[in-house]
Coordinates of C-alpha atoms in Angstrom, one line a residue:
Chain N
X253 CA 178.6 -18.5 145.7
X254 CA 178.7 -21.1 142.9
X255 CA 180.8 -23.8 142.4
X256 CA 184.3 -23.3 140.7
X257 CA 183.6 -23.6 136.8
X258 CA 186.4 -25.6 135.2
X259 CA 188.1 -23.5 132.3
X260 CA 187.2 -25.9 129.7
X261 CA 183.6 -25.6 130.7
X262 CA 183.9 -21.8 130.2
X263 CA 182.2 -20.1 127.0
X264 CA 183.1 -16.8 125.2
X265 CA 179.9 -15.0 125.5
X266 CA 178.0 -17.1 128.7
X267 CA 177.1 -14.7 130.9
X268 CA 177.4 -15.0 135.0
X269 CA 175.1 -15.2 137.3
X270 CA 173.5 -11.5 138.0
X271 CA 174.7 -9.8 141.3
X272 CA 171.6 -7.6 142.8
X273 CA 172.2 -4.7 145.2
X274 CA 170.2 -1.9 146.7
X275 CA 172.4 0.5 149.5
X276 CA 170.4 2.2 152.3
X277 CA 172.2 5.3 153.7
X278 CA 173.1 3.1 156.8
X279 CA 175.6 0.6 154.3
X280 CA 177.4 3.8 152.8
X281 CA 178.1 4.6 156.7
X282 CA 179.1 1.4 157.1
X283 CA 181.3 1.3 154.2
X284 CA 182.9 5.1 154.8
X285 CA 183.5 3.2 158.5
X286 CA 185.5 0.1 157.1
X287 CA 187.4 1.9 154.3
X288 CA 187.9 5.0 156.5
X289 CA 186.7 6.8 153.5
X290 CA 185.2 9.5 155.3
X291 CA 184.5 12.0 152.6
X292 CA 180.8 13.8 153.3
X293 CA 179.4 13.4 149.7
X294 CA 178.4 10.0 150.8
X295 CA 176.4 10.8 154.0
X296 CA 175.5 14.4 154.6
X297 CA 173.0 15.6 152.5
X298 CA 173.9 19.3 152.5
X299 CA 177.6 18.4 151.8
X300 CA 176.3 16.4 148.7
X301 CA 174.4 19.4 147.5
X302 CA 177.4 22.3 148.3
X303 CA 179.3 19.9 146.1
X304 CA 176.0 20.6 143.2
X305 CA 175.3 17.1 143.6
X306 CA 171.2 16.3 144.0
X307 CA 172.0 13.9 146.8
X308 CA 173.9 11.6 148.7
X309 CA 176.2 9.2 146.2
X310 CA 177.4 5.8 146.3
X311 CA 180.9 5.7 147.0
X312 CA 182.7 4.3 143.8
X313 CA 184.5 2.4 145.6
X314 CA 181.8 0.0 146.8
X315 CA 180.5 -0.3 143.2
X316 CA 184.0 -1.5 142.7
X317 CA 184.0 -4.1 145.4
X318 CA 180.5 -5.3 144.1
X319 CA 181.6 -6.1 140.5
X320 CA 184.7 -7.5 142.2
X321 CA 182.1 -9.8 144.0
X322 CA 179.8 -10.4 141.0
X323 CA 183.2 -12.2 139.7
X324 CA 184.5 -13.9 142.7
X325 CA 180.7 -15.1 143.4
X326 CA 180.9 -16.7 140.1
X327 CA 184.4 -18.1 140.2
X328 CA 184.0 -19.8 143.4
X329 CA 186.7 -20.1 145.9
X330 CA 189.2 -22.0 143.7
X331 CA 189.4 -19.1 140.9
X332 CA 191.9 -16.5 141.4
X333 CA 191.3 -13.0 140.2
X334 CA 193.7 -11.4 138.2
X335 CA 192.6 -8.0 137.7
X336 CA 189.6 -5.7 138.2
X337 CA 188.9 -2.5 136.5
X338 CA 185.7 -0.3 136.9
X339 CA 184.8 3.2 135.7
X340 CA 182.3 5.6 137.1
X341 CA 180.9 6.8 134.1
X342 CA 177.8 7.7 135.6
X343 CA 176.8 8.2 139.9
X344 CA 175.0 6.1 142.0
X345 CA 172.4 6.8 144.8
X346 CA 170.8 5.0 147.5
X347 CA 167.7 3.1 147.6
X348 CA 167.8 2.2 143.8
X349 CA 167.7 -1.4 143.0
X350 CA 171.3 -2.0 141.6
X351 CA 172.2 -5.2 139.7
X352 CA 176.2 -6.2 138.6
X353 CA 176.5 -8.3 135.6
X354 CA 179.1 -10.0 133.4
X355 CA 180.1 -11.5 130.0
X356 CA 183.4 -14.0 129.1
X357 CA 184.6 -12.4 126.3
X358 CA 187.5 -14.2 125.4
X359 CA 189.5 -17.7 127.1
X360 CA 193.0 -18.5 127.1
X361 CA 196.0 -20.0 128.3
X362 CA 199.0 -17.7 129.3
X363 CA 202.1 -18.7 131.3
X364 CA 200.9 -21.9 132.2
X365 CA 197.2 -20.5 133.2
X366 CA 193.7 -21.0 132.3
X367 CA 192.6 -17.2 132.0
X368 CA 189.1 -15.8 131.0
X369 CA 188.9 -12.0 130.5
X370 CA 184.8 -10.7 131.6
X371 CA 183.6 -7.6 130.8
X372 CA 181.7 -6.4 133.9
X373 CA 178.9 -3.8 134.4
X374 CA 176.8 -2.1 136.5
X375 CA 173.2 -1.5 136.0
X376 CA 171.0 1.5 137.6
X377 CA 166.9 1.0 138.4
X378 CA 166.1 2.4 135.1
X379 CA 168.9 -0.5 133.0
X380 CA 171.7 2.2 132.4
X381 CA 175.0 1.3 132.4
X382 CA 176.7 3.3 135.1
X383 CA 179.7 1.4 135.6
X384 CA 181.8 -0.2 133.4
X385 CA 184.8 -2.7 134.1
X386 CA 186.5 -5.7 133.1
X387 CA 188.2 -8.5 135.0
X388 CA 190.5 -11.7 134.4
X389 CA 190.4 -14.8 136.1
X390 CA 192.8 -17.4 136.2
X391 CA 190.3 -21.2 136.3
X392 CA 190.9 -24.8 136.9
X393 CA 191.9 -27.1 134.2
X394 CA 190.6 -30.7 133.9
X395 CA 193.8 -31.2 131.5
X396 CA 196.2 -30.4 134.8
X397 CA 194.9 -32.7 136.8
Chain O
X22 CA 202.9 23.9 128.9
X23 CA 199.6 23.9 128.1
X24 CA 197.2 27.4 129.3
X25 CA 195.1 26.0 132.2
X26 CA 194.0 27.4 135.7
X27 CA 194.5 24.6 137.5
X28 CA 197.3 22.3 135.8
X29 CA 200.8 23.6 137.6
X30 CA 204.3 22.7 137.1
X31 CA 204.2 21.8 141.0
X32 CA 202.1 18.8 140.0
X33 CA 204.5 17.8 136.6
X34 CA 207.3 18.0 138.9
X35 CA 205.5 15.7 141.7
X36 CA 204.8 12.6 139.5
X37 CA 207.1 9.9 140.0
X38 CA 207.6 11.1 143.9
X39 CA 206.8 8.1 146.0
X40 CA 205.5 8.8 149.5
X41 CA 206.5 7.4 152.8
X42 CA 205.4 3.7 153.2
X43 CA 202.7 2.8 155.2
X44 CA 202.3 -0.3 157.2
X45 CA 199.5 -2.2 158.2
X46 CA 199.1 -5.3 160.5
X47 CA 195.8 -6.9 158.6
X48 CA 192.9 -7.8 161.5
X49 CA 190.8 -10.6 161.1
X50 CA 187.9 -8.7 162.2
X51 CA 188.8 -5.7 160.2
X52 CA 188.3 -8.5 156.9
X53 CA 185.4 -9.4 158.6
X54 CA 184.1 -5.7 158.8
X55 CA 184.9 -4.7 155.6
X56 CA 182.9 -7.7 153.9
X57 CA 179.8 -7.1 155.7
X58 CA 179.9 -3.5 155.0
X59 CA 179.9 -4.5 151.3
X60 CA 177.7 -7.1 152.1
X61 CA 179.6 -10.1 150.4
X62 CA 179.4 -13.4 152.4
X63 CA 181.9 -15.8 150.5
X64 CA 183.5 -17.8 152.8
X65 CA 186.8 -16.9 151.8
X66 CA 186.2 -13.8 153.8
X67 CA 183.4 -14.3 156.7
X68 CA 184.3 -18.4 157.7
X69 CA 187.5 -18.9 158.9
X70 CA 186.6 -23.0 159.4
X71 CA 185.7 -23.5 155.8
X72 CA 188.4 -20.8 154.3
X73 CA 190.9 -23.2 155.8
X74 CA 189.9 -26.1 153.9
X75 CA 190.3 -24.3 150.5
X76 CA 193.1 -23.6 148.7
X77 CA 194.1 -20.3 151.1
X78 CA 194.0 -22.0 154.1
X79 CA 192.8 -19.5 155.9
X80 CA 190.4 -16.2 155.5
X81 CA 191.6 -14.3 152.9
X82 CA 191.0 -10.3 152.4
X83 CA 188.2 -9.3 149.4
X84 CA 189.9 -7.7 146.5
X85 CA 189.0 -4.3 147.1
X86 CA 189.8 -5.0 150.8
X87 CA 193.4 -2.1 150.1
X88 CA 190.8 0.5 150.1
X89 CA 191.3 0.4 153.4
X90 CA 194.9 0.6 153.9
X91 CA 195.7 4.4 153.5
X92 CA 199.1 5.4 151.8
X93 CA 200.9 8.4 153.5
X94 CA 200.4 11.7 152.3
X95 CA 201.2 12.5 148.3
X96 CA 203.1 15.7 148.2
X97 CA 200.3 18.6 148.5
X98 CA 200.2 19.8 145.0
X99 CA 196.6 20.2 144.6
X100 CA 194.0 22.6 146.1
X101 CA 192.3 22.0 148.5
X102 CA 189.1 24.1 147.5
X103 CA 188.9 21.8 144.5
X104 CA 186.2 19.4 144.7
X105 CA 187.0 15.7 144.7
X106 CA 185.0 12.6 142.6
X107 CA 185.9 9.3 142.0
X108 CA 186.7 8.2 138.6
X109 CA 187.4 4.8 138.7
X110 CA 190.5 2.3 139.6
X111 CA 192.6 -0.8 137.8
X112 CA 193.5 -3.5 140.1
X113 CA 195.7 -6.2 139.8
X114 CA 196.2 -9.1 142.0
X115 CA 199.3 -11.4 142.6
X116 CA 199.4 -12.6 146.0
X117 CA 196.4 -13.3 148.6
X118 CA 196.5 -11.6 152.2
X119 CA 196.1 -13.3 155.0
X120 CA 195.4 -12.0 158.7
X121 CA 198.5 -11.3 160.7
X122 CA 200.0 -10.3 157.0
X123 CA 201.9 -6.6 157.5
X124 CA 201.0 -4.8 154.3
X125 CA 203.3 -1.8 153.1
X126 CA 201.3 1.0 151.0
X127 CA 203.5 3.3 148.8
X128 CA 201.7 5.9 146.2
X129 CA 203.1 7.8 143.7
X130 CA 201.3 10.3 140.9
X131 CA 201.4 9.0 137.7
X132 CA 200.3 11.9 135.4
X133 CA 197.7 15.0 135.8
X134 CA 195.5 16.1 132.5
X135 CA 192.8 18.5 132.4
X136 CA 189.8 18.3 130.5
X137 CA 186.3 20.5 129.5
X138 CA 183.5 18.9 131.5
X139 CA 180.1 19.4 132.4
X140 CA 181.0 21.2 135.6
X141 CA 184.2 23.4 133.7
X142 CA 187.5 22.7 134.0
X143 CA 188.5 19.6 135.1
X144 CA 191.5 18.0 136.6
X145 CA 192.4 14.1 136.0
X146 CA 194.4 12.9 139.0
X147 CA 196.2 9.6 137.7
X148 CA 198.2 7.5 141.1
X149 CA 199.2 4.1 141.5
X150 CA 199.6 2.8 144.8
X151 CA 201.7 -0.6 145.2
X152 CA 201.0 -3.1 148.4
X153 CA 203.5 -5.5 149.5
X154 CA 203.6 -8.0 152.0
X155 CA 206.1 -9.0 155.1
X156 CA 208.0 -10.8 152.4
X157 CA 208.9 -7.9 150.3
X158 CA 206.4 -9.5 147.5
X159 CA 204.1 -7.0 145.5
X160 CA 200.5 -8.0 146.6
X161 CA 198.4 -5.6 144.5
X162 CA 198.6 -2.5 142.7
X163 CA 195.7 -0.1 142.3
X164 CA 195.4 2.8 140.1
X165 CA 193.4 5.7 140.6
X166 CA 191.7 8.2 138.5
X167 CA 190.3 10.8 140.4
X168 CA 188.4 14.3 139.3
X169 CA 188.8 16.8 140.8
X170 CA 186.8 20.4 140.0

């Protein structure tokens, strides 16, 4: 996790650090246990494939909480996120080697906060874009100290 | 009304209906649980002696953490048979949660569309769920698209 980035340090168009994941079957277990999101899609194989799937899929949801992290990595633990979108444009499956990335795309100051908007993504094995999303932070100032 | 096999006036009629709140008594170890399972070590989540010297004071839940925290049952307006996917959610944040926090889940559906896709027909499931804390203040809300086909 890196250090809290002051706002004013913050360019439109930096990019943050890269987040890398790969899932094993066991972590999509784990993560139907913790969410109690315990639809089959994401660990029975035949299930998957009634459902004309080719296999077993990422749950969305943990994509979500990735590119949540990707940002809150980044932001350290005296950011505050705002918001967090993602879309699953595209599906996910274990054992691929995963990577969450992100882009400021604009800074300002709104009701007294130093905000950055990111547009987040993730990344499949073979660079496509699966997952789409955007996020605001709200960042230190050095002028409000 | 548009012609569709799957779009019903049940569901128009549905949208806007909140459900029964939900409460939750947040666990430290549930926190703890859900942030290995996504395998995200920030303190704020996993080290309750350095979360308390940050701003939080204490561990805090990740942001995805309401996932968790199931809202009652929305009013059963769509089959069962219909298969379910994920389409993607919009999050927004206004206050932490802290263990020992009770957090009160309400969801509502905010609209159903269909839509020609790859697998025929589909149906876009739109709800927003709201989360509030012991103090009656919103903590997040989320909202859901889901396909179902």
């Amino acid at each position: 996790m890196g250090k809290t980035p002051y706002w004013e340090d913050v360019q439109e168009g930096m990019a943050i650090p890269d987040l890398r994941k790969n899932a094993s079957t066991q972590q999509l277990v784990k993560y139907a246990g913790s969410s109690l999101d315990w639809y089959q899609i994401h660990y029975d194989l035949e299930f998957a494939r009634g459902n004309k799937l080719d296999g077993l899929i990422i749950h969305g949801a943990l994509k979500n909480a990735w590119l949540g992290q990707v940002v809150t990595d980044w932001m350290g633990t005296e950011g505050m996120l705002r918001k967090l979108s993602v879309q699953y444009r595209g599906m996910d499956v274990p054992n691929d080697p995963l990577v969450c990335k992100g882009v400021v795309k604009k800074k300002y100051e709104q009701g007294g906060h130093h905000l950055a908007d990111l547009e987040i993504w993730l990344e499949n094995g073979k660079g496509e874009k699966t997952t789409p999303g955007e996020a605001t932070v709200s960042l230190p100032s050095r002028a409000a100290r | 009304m548009p012609e569709s096999s799957i779009l019903t006036e049940e569901m128009l009629k549905a949208v806007g209906v909140e459900t029964k709140p939900a409460t939750y008594e947040i666990e430290k170890g549930h926190i703890r649980r859900f942030a290995e399972a996504i395998g995200d070590s920030n303190i704020l989540f996993t080290d309750e002696k350095a979360a308390r010297k940050t701003r939080y004071g204490s561990l805090i839940a990740p942001p995805t953490f309401f996932r968790a925290l199931l809202s009652s049952d929305l009013p059963p307006v769509v089959s069962e048979k219909l298969r379910k996917l994920d389409g993607g959610s919009q999050w927004e944040y206004f206050e932490p949660v802290h263990p020992g926090d009770r957090i009160t889940v309400t969801a509502k559906y905010v609209s159903f569309t269909t839509r020609q896709g790859r697998m025929g027909e589909m149906l876009l499931v739109v709800v927003e769920l709201t989360y509030k804390n012991q103090f009656d203040e919103v903590a997040a809300t989320q909202r859901t698209t889901s396909i179902r086909y």
